[in-house]
mmCIF file of C-alpha atoms in Angstrom:
data_model
loop_
_atom_site.group_PDB
_atom_site.id
_atom_site.type_symbol
_atom_site.label_atom_id
_atom_site.label_comp_id
_atom_site.label_asym_id
_atom_site.label_seq_id
_atom_site.Cartn_x
_atom_site.Cartn_y
_atom_site.Cartn_z
ATOM 1 C CA MET O 1 0.000 0.000 0.000
ATOM 2 C CA LEU O 2 1.341 3.398 -0.975
ATOM 3 C CA LYS O 3 1.347 6.140 1.655
ATOM 4 C CA THR O 4 -0.889 9.157 1.113
ATOM 5 C CA THR O 5 -0.703 12.859 1.988
ATOM 6 C CA PRO O 6 -3.555 15.054 3.235
ATOM 7 C CA PHE O 7 -4.072 16.105 -0.389
ATOM 8 C CA THR O 8 -3.997 12.795 -2.274
ATOM 9 C CA ASP O 9 -7.750 12.716 -2.955
ATOM 10 C CA ILE O 10 -7.601 16.324 -4.185
ATOM 11 C CA HIS O 11 -4.799 15.507 -6.642
ATOM 12 C CA ILE O 12 -6.802 12.602 -8.025
ATOM 13 C CA SER O 13 -9.965 14.702 -8.323
ATOM 14 C CA LEU O 14 -7.977 17.309 -10.303
ATOM 15 C CA GLY O 15 -6.937 14.666 -12.821
ATOM 16 C CA ALA O 16 -3.306 14.454 -11.772
ATOM 17 C CA LYS O 17 -1.132 11.691 -13.145
ATOM 18 C CA MET O 18 -0.232 9.803 -9.984
ATOM 19 C CA ALA O 19 2.780 7.572 -9.404
ATOM 20 C CA GLU O 20 4.844 6.071 -6.609
ATOM 21 C CA PHE O 21 7.565 8.328 -5.217
ATOM 22 C CA ALA O 22 9.467 7.429 -2.038
ATOM 23 C CA GLY O 23 6.642 5.080 -1.065
ATOM 24 C CA PHE O 24 3.947 7.748 -1.514
ATOM 25 C CA ASN O 25 1.203 8.103 -4.109
ATOM 26 C CA MET O 26 2.241 11.491 -5.513
ATOM 27 C CA PRO O 27 1.116 13.779 -8.377
ATOM 28 C CA ILE O 28 3.678 13.834 -11.182
ATOM 29 C CA GLN O 29 1.764 16.272 -13.338
ATOM 30 C CA TYR O 30 -1.705 17.724 -13.831
ATOM 31 C CA PRO O 31 -3.622 17.950 -17.137
ATOM 32 C CA THR O 32 -1.873 21.258 -17.909
ATOM 33 C CA GLY O 33 1.394 19.333 -18.312
ATOM 34 C CA ILE O 34 4.916 19.724 -16.945
ATOM 35 C CA GLN O 35 6.018 22.439 -19.362
ATOM 36 C CA GLU O 36 3.119 24.744 -18.529
ATOM 37 C CA GLU O 37 3.472 24.027 -14.810
ATOM 38 C CA HIS O 38 7.155 24.978 -15.039
ATOM 39 C CA ARG O 39 6.273 28.282 -16.703
ATOM 40 C CA ILE O 40 3.543 29.029 -14.140
ATOM 41 C CA VAL O 41 6.043 28.813 -11.283
ATOM 42 C CA ARG O 42 8.658 30.895 -13.090
ATOM 43 C CA LYS O 43 6.208 33.675 -14.015
ATOM 44 C CA GLY O 44 3.450 33.473 -11.403
ATOM 45 C CA VAL O 45 2.832 31.111 -8.516
ATOM 46 C CA GLY O 46 2.282 27.398 -8.012
ATOM 47 C CA VAL O 47 1.809 25.102 -5.036
ATOM 48 C CA PHE O 48 3.551 21.751 -4.551
ATOM 49 C CA ASP O 49 2.422 19.031 -2.174
ATOM 50 C CA VAL O 50 5.670 18.015 -0.484
ATOM 51 C CA SER O 51 4.073 16.392 2.540
ATOM 52 C CA HIS O 52 6.157 13.280 1.898
ATOM 53 C CA MET O 53 9.259 15.008 3.307
ATOM 54 C CA GLY O 54 10.520 13.918 6.726
ATOM 55 C CA GLU O 55 10.708 15.951 9.938
ATOM 56 C CA PHE O 56 12.893 15.098 12.960
ATOM 57 C CA TRP O 57 13.002 17.082 16.201
ATOM 58 C CA VAL O 58 16.320 17.324 18.031
ATOM 59 C CA LYS O 59 16.118 18.631 21.598
ATOM 60 C CA GLY O 60 18.415 18.831 24.591
ATOM 61 C CA ALA O 61 21.350 20.621 26.176
ATOM 62 C CA LYS O 62 23.798 19.085 23.715
ATOM 63 C CA ALA O 63 21.644 19.407 20.599
ATOM 64 C CA ILE O 64 24.129 21.719 18.889
ATOM 65 C CA ASP O 65 27.072 19.416 19.723
ATOM 66 C CA PHE O 66 25.189 16.496 18.211
ATOM 67 C CA LEU O 67 24.315 18.403 15.034
ATOM 68 C CA GLN O 68 27.835 19.769 14.653
ATOM 69 C CA TYR O 69 29.134 16.184 14.691
ATOM 70 C CA ILE O 70 26.676 14.568 12.269
ATOM 71 C CA THR O 71 26.472 17.380 9.674
ATOM 72 C CA THR O 72 29.074 19.187 7.573
ATOM 73 C CA ASN O 73 27.888 22.791 7.869
ATOM 74 C CA ASP O 74 28.527 25.032 10.888
ATOM 75 C CA VAL O 75 25.364 24.923 12.989
ATOM 76 C CA SER O 76 26.850 27.393 15.484
ATOM 77 C CA ARG O 77 26.371 30.157 12.914
ATOM 78 C CA LEU O 78 22.590 29.800 13.123
ATOM 79 C CA ASP O 79 20.525 32.282 15.101
ATOM 80 C CA ALA O 80 17.046 31.364 16.296
ATOM 81 C CA GLY O 81 14.631 31.644 13.388
ATOM 82 C CA LYS O 82 17.282 30.768 10.805
ATOM 83 C CA ALA O 83 17.610 27.722 8.551
ATOM 84 C CA GLN O 84 20.672 26.044 7.052
ATOM 85 C CA TYR O 85 21.298 23.696 4.132
ATOM 86 C CA THR O 86 23.683 20.886 5.036
ATOM 87 C CA CYS O 87 24.290 17.144 4.691
ATOM 88 C CA PHE O 88 24.976 14.024 6.725
ATOM 89 C CA PRO O 89 28.412 12.573 5.783
ATOM 90 C CA ASN O 90 28.287 8.772 5.834
ATOM 91 C CA GLY O 91 31.680 7.884 7.327
ATOM 92 C CA LYS O 92 32.910 6.548 3.992
ATOM 93 C CA GLY O 93 33.301 9.774 2.057
ATOM 94 C CA GLY O 94 29.726 9.809 0.768
ATOM 95 C CA ILE O 95 26.455 11.476 1.718
ATOM 96 C CA VAL O 96 23.672 9.881 3.760
ATOM 97 C CA ASP O 97 21.297 12.701 2.830
ATOM 98 C CA ASP O 98 21.082 16.444 2.295
ATOM 99 C CA LEU O 99 18.734 18.316 4.595
ATOM 100 C CA ILE O 100 17.680 21.627 6.113
ATOM 101 C CA ILE O 101 18.164 22.455 9.808
ATOM 102 C CA TYR O 102 15.769 24.924 11.470
ATOM 103 C CA LYS O 103 16.932 26.496 14.722
ATOM 104 C CA TYR O 104 14.305 27.309 17.337
ATOM 105 C CA SER O 105 16.793 27.700 20.203
ATOM 106 C CA THR O 106 20.133 26.296 21.341
ATOM 107 C CA THR O 107 18.248 23.287 22.686
ATOM 108 C CA LYS O 108 15.634 22.786 19.945
ATOM 109 C CA TYR O 109 16.086 22.142 16.213
ATOM 110 C CA LEU O 110 13.962 20.744 13.386
ATOM 111 C CA LEU O 111 15.581 18.650 10.647
ATOM 112 C CA VAL O 112 13.791 18.299 7.306
ATOM 113 C CA VAL O 113 15.036 15.307 5.321
ATOM 114 C CA ASN O 114 14.279 13.738 1.959
ATOM 115 C CA ALA O 115 11.233 11.501 1.714
ATOM 116 C CA GLY O 116 13.103 8.524 0.288
ATOM 117 C CA ASN O 117 15.630 8.634 3.130
ATOM 118 C CA ILE O 118 13.393 9.012 6.186
ATOM 119 C CA ASP O 119 13.936 5.482 7.499
ATOM 120 C CA LYS O 120 17.661 5.481 6.674
ATOM 121 C CA ASP O 121 18.186 8.913 8.227
ATOM 122 C CA TRP O 122 16.261 7.965 11.359
ATOM 123 C CA VAL O 123 18.496 4.947 11.902
ATOM 124 C CA TRP O 124 21.576 7.090 11.200
ATOM 125 C CA VAL O 125 20.809 9.865 13.700
ATOM 126 C CA ASN O 126 19.926 7.350 16.403
ATOM 127 C CA GLU O 127 23.083 5.308 15.827
ATOM 128 C CA HIS O 128 25.188 8.451 16.324
ATOM 129 C CA ASN O 129 23.293 9.883 19.267
ATOM 130 C CA THR O 130 26.055 9.577 21.849
ATOM 131 C CA PHE O 131 25.204 13.059 23.128
ATOM 132 C CA GLY O 132 22.052 12.174 25.030
ATOM 133 C CA VAL O 133 19.748 14.368 22.950
ATOM 134 C CA SER O 134 16.030 13.718 22.546
ATOM 135 C CA LEU O 135 15.077 12.625 19.027
ATOM 136 C CA GLU O 136 11.531 12.509 17.646
ATOM 137 C CA ASN O 137 10.499 11.333 14.189
ATOM 138 C CA ALA O 138 7.470 13.566 13.545
ATOM 139 C CA SER O 139 7.261 12.800 9.817
ATOM 140 C CA ASP O 140 3.794 11.248 10.080
ATOM 141 C CA GLN O 141 2.430 14.289 11.929
ATOM 142 C CA TYR O 142 3.223 17.017 9.400
ATOM 143 C CA GLY O 143 2.010 18.124 6.015
ATOM 144 C CA GLN O 144 3.971 20.509 3.830
ATOM 145 C CA LEU O 145 3.119 22.779 0.910
ATOM 146 C CA ALA O 146 5.704 24.730 -1.110
ATOM 147 C CA VAL O 147 4.194 27.913 -2.546
ATOM 148 C CA GLN O 148 6.704 29.065 -5.153
ATOM 149 C CA GLY O 149 7.026 31.810 -7.749
ATOM 150 C CA PRO O 150 7.413 35.606 -8.000
ATOM 151 C CA LYS O 151 3.806 36.149 -6.859
ATOM 152 C CA ALA O 152 4.010 33.742 -3.914
ATOM 153 C CA THR O 153 4.768 36.229 -1.141
ATOM 154 C CA GLU O 154 1.991 38.605 -2.160
ATOM 155 C CA LEU O 155 -0.519 35.760 -2.231
ATOM 156 C CA LEU O 156 0.581 34.316 1.106
ATOM 157 C CA GLN O 157 0.503 37.719 2.784
ATOM 158 C CA ARG O 158 -3.284 37.758 2.326
ATOM 159 C CA LEU O 159 -3.535 34.845 4.749
ATOM 160 C CA THR O 160 -1.282 35.944 7.622
ATOM 161 C CA ASP O 161 -0.540 39.091 9.621
ATOM 162 C CA VAL O 162 3.177 38.410 10.013
ATOM 163 C CA ASP O 163 5.238 40.545 7.617
ATOM 164 C CA LEU O 164 6.563 37.979 5.151
ATOM 165 C CA ASN O 165 8.846 40.542 3.543
ATOM 166 C CA ALA O 166 10.598 40.866 6.904
ATOM 167 C CA ILE O 167 11.505 37.144 6.893
ATOM 168 C CA PRO O 168 14.882 36.875 5.102
ATOM 169 C CA TYR O 169 15.894 34.034 2.807
ATOM 170 C CA TYR O 170 16.553 30.851 4.775
ATOM 171 C CA SER O 171 14.672 32.193 7.788
ATOM 172 C CA PHE O 172 11.308 31.205 9.250
ATOM 173 C CA ARG O 173 8.546 32.136 11.675
ATOM 174 C CA GLU O 174 5.965 29.982 13.420
ATOM 175 C CA TRP O 175 2.728 31.940 13.114
ATOM 176 C CA SER O 176 -0.982 31.907 12.408
ATOM 177 C CA PHE O 177 -1.800 31.233 8.751
ATOM 178 C CA ALA O 178 -5.245 30.859 7.142
ATOM 179 C CA GLY O 179 -6.756 30.640 10.617
ATOM 180 C CA VAL O 180 -4.426 27.810 11.639
ATOM 181 C CA GLN O 181 -2.086 28.351 14.585
ATOM 182 C CA GLY O 182 1.526 27.185 14.689
ATOM 183 C CA VAL O 183 2.237 27.057 10.937
ATOM 184 C CA ILE O 184 5.940 27.207 10.078
ATOM 185 C CA LEU O 185 6.432 29.828 7.346
ATOM 186 C CA SER O 186 9.853 29.209 5.836
ATOM 187 C CA ASN O 187 11.467 31.452 3.214
ATOM 188 C CA THR O 188 12.957 28.469 1.396
ATOM 189 C CA GLY O 189 12.198 26.292 -1.600
ATOM 190 C CA TYR O 190 13.851 24.129 -4.216
ATOM 191 C CA THR O 191 12.723 25.877 -7.384
ATOM 192 C CA GLY O 192 14.844 29.036 -7.457
ATOM 193 C CA ALA O 193 11.647 30.999 -8.101
ATOM 194 C CA GLY O 194 11.199 32.450 -4.620
ATOM 195 C CA GLY O 195 8.393 31.768 -2.186
ATOM 196 C CA PHE O 196 7.765 29.934 1.060
ATOM 197 C CA GLU O 197 7.416 26.410 2.382
ATOM 198 C CA LEU O 198 4.600 25.834 4.888
ATOM 199 C CA TYR O 199 4.694 23.144 7.577
ATOM 200 C CA PHE O 200 1.556 22.275 9.546
ATOM 201 C CA LYS O 201 -0.207 19.465 11.336
ATOM 202 C CA LYS O 202 -1.741 17.076 8.821
ATOM 203 C CA GLU O 203 -5.262 17.614 10.138
ATOM 204 C CA ASP O 204 -5.004 21.299 9.165
ATOM 205 C CA GLY O 205 -3.916 20.600 5.603
ATOM 206 C CA ILE O 206 -7.267 20.831 3.818
ATOM 207 C CA GLN O 207 -8.150 24.135 5.510
ATOM 208 C CA ILE O 208 -4.837 25.618 4.367
ATOM 209 C CA TRP O 209 -5.154 24.216 0.832
ATOM 210 C CA ASN O 210 -8.680 25.604 0.414
ATOM 211 C CA ALA O 211 -7.660 29.019 1.731
ATOM 212 C CA LEU O 212 -4.694 29.164 -0.630
ATOM 213 C CA PHE O 213 -6.806 28.399 -3.670
ATOM 214 C CA GLU O 214 -9.601 30.765 -2.669
ATOM 215 C CA VAL O 215 -7.180 33.685 -2.403
ATOM 216 C CA GLY O 216 -5.054 32.290 -5.231
ATOM 217 C CA LYS O 217 -7.747 32.754 -7.899
ATOM 218 C CA GLU O 218 -6.606 36.357 -8.284
ATOM 219 C CA PHE O 219 -2.988 35.256 -8.774
ATOM 220 C CA GLY O 220 -3.556 32.335 -11.119
ATOM 221 C CA LEU O 221 -2.416 29.844 -8.498
ATOM 222 C CA ALA O 222 -2.082 26.318 -9.872
ATOM 223 C CA PRO O 223 -1.193 22.933 -8.364
ATOM 224 C CA ILE O 224 2.209 21.739 -9.578
ATOM 225 C CA GLY O 225 3.467 18.153 -9.754
ATOM 226 C CA LEU O 226 6.820 16.547 -9.053
ATOM 227 C CA GLY O 227 7.727 16.572 -12.745
ATOM 228 C CA ALA O 228 7.925 20.361 -12.852
ATOM 229 C CA ARG O 229 9.583 20.387 -9.437
ATOM 230 C CA ASP O 230 12.378 18.346 -10.985
ATOM 231 C CA SER O 231 12.717 20.567 -14.067
ATOM 232 C CA LEU O 232 12.695 23.731 -11.946
ATOM 233 C CA ARG O 233 15.409 22.541 -9.561
ATOM 234 C CA LEU O 234 17.552 21.317 -12.452
ATOM 235 C CA GLU O 235 17.238 24.658 -14.247
ATOM 236 C CA LYS O 236 18.850 26.159 -11.106
ATOM 237 C CA TRP O 237 21.443 23.326 -10.889
ATOM 238 C CA TYR O 238 20.148 22.128 -7.527
ATOM 239 C CA CYS O 239 21.243 18.574 -6.679
ATOM 240 C CA LEU O 240 18.696 15.804 -6.211
ATOM 241 C CA TYR O 241 19.531 13.040 -3.757
ATOM 242 C CA GLY O 242 19.622 9.645 -5.416
ATOM 243 C CA HIS O 243 20.667 11.209 -8.715
ATOM 244 C CA ASP O 244 23.357 13.885 -8.351
ATOM 245 C CA ILE O 245 24.405 13.030 -4.804
ATOM 246 C CA ASP O 246 24.241 9.762 -2.882
ATOM 247 C CA ASP O 247 26.226 7.432 -0.627
ATOM 248 C CA THR O 248 29.015 7.216 -3.227
ATOM 249 C CA THR O 249 29.520 10.958 -3.867
ATOM 250 C CA SER O 250 31.451 13.261 -1.561
ATOM 251 C CA PRO O 251 30.255 16.819 -0.867
ATOM 252 C CA LEU O 252 33.453 18.139 -2.461
ATOM 253 C CA GLU O 253 32.902 16.191 -5.688
ATOM 254 C CA ALA O 254 29.343 17.502 -5.806
ATOM 255 C CA GLY O 255 30.370 21.146 -5.466
ATOM 256 C CA LEU O 256 29.119 21.312 -1.886
ATOM 257 C CA GLY O 257 32.378 22.486 -0.373
ATOM 258 C CA TRP O 258 30.516 25.624 0.689
ATOM 259 C CA ILE O 259 28.545 23.584 3.244
ATOM 260 C CA THR O 260 31.626 21.687 4.454
ATOM 261 C CA LYS O 261 33.195 23.742 7.271
ATOM 262 C CA PHE O 262 36.576 22.242 8.166
ATOM 263 C CA ASP O 263 37.766 25.142 10.333
ATOM 264 C CA ALA O 264 34.666 25.358 12.499
ATOM 265 C CA LYS O 265 34.383 21.936 14.118
ATOM 266 C CA ASP O 266 34.988 18.199 14.096
ATOM 267 C CA PHE O 267 32.480 16.063 12.227
ATOM 268 C CA ILE O 268 32.043 12.623 10.709
ATOM 269 C CA ASP O 269 34.442 12.158 7.759
ATOM 270 C CA LYS O 270 36.297 15.421 8.456
ATOM 271 C CA ASP O 271 39.763 13.870 8.118
ATOM 272 C CA TYR O 272 38.851 11.975 4.954
ATOM 273 C CA LEU O 273 37.278 14.993 3.292
ATOM 274 C CA LEU O 274 40.124 17.270 4.340
ATOM 275 C CA LYS O 275 42.628 14.937 2.679
ATOM 276 C CA GLN O 276 40.412 14.933 -0.408
ATOM 277 C CA LYS O 277 40.337 18.723 -0.403
ATOM 278 C CA VAL O 278 44.136 18.958 -0.171
ATOM 279 C CA ALA O 279 44.776 16.289 -2.796
ATOM 280 C CA GLY O 280 41.964 17.396 -5.089
ATOM 281 C CA VAL O 281 38.894 15.392 -6.041
ATOM 282 C CA PRO O 282 39.294 12.881 -8.897
ATOM 283 C CA ARG O 283 35.934 13.776 -10.416
ATOM 284 C CA LYS O 284 33.500 16.674 -10.300
ATOM 285 C CA LEU O 285 29.809 17.220 -10.837
ATOM 286 C CA ILE O 286 29.472 19.243 -14.035
ATOM 287 C CA HIS O 287 26.635 21.179 -15.666
ATOM 288 C CA PHE O 288 26.167 21.183 -19.400
ATOM 289 C CA GLU O 289 23.962 22.403 -22.222
ATOM 290 C CA MET O 290 23.304 20.343 -25.337
ATOM 291 C CA GLN O 291 24.569 21.911 -28.561
ATOM 292 C CA GLU O 292 21.915 20.126 -30.615
ATOM 293 C CA ARG O 293 18.251 19.459 -29.875
ATOM 294 C CA ALA O 294 18.368 16.409 -27.639
ATOM 295 C CA ILE O 295 17.431 15.299 -24.125
ATOM 296 C CA PRO O 296 20.318 13.991 -21.950
ATOM 297 C CA ARG O 297 18.503 11.506 -19.732
ATOM 298 C CA ASN O 298 19.671 10.036 -16.437
ATOM 299 C CA GLY O 299 22.128 7.185 -16.988
ATOM 300 C CA TYR O 300 23.262 8.212 -20.475
ATOM 301 C CA ILE O 301 26.989 7.788 -21.044
ATOM 302 C CA ILE O 302 29.218 10.880 -21.241
ATOM 303 C CA CYS O 303 32.105 10.519 -23.715
ATOM 304 C CA ASP O 304 35.128 12.435 -24.943
ATOM 305 C CA ALA O 305 35.659 13.357 -28.606
ATOM 306 C CA GLU O 306 37.025 9.879 -29.354
ATOM 307 C CA GLY O 307 33.930 8.204 -27.941
ATOM 308 C CA LYS O 308 35.633 6.987 -24.758
ATOM 309 C CA GLU O 309 33.358 6.833 -21.723
ATOM 310 C CA ILE O 310 34.289 9.464 -19.118
ATOM 311 C CA GLY O 311 31.134 9.580 -16.987
ATOM 312 C CA LYS O 312 27.367 9.348 -16.816
ATOM 313 C CA VAL O 313 24.469 11.785 -16.779
ATOM 314 C CA THR O 314 22.900 12.017 -13.318
ATOM 315 C CA SER O 315 20.027 14.380 -14.237
ATOM 316 C CA GLY O 316 18.828 15.786 -17.541
ATOM 317 C CA ILE O 317 15.832 17.454 -19.183
ATOM 318 C CA MET O 318 14.680 19.595 -22.078
ATOM 319 C CA LEU O 319 14.091 22.994 -20.459
ATOM 320 C CA PRO O 320 10.494 24.175 -20.939
ATOM 321 C CA THR O 321 11.657 27.811 -20.948
ATOM 322 C CA THR O 322 14.426 27.668 -23.572
ATOM 323 C CA LYS O 323 13.852 24.300 -25.288
ATOM 324 C CA VAL O 324 17.518 23.510 -24.652
ATOM 325 C CA GLY O 325 18.617 20.167 -23.235
ATOM 326 C CA ILE O 326 20.584 20.525 -20.009
ATOM 327 C CA GLY O 327 22.089 18.044 -17.601
ATOM 328 C CA MET O 328 24.456 17.169 -14.801
ATOM 329 C CA GLY O 329 26.946 14.366 -14.371
ATOM 330 C CA TYR O 330 30.357 13.375 -13.026
ATOM 331 C CA ILE O 331 33.510 13.437 -15.139
ATOM 332 C CA PRO O 332 37.265 13.514 -14.343
ATOM 333 C CA THR O 333 38.286 16.815 -12.754
ATOM 334 C CA ALA O 334 40.907 17.413 -15.448
ATOM 335 C CA LEU O 335 38.119 17.602 -18.047
ATOM 336 C CA ALA O 336 35.670 19.605 -15.948
ATOM 337 C CA THR O 337 36.472 23.084 -17.258
ATOM 338 C CA LYS O 338 33.815 25.597 -18.219
ATOM 339 C CA GLY O 339 33.509 25.827 -21.992
ATOM 340 C CA ASN O 340 34.820 22.326 -22.664
ATOM 341 C CA ILE O 341 32.881 20.153 -25.081
ATOM 342 C CA ILE O 342 31.762 16.686 -24.028
ATOM 343 C CA TYR O 343 29.544 14.215 -25.859
ATOM 344 C CA ILE O 344 26.392 12.441 -24.705
ATOM 345 C CA ASN O 345 25.785 8.994 -26.164
ATOM 346 C CA ILE O 346 22.131 9.035 -27.198
ATOM 347 C CA ARG O 347 21.074 5.889 -29.045
ATOM 348 C CA GLU O 348 24.658 5.255 -30.195
ATOM 349 C CA LYS O 349 25.052 8.796 -31.525
ATOM 350 C CA LEU O 350 27.468 11.235 -29.887
ATOM 351 C CA ILE O 351 25.718 14.570 -29.343
ATOM 352 C CA PRO O 352 27.941 17.513 -28.303
ATOM 353 C CA ALA O 353 27.334 19.444 -25.080
ATOM 354 C CA GLN O 354 29.180 22.381 -23.558
ATOM 355 C CA LEU O 355 30.115 22.714 -19.910
ATOM 356 C CA VAL O 356 28.548 25.814 -18.363
#
């Protein structure tokens, strides 16, 4: 049996194409189609059901010590009301998961993890809890909606009296929203289009959804599926766990050195990653644009000019906005220079792409 969100029946009633994702029955696209949904978010505002994401509470006197040890970023830099992108290193040079940490106080934090990794992450944090902190897996208690696009803040402001423009990027407030108390309003999102992510108790989900769409008529609000979520994040070169990062990729290979703070603290894999930083990584995650009309799909082989395999595509799409094929993948560091030409093997034909 697939898991459901508070909005599953609504997605089905709207004619969404449903499919399994991370054990949930999720909307991939609506009748409008992925390309139009992508454009709606870039130009207006759309809402994503991301209630499948996981939420862990970390509480206790040593909460910050625990989080400093199990994540790569510097949690001590967070003030209350701030959020931070980071990852769990896996002790073998790879990544358990990427996540966002929300700081309530020095003794209370919320971790938001990827849906497909909830069980794995829960085991991981418990195995490394030698600090005596209190851990709670609240994933089944929360729903989440991501309201994204240039019109998102104006729309959302109609439903709350907290000044959303006063909440900086990667900051949050817990406030009343659409008549529901205790909603987390987070100035975050994985589309690069601006907007907020809303966290709330599952039983309040329908009230919030209905309020959004009542006010949203004026703004052209539309429900958006996971297909457009993927194209939007890839257009901004945001990594997707299980594709561009996983247990075999290091943060440094993936271009996540900016969330790996060697000087600030000790953490799992610090010595290994520091040696890798000094020696240089053998491969790097690259971004490329196709030079001919073609779609570089996940798993396609990346070749050099002689047709020799040098890597694989980890993510790829035809951009709805520009009709240009773009993608990501790992290749040897020596070849990972902006402007270089690589070749994607598509049905035994080598199609040129330029690193950007």
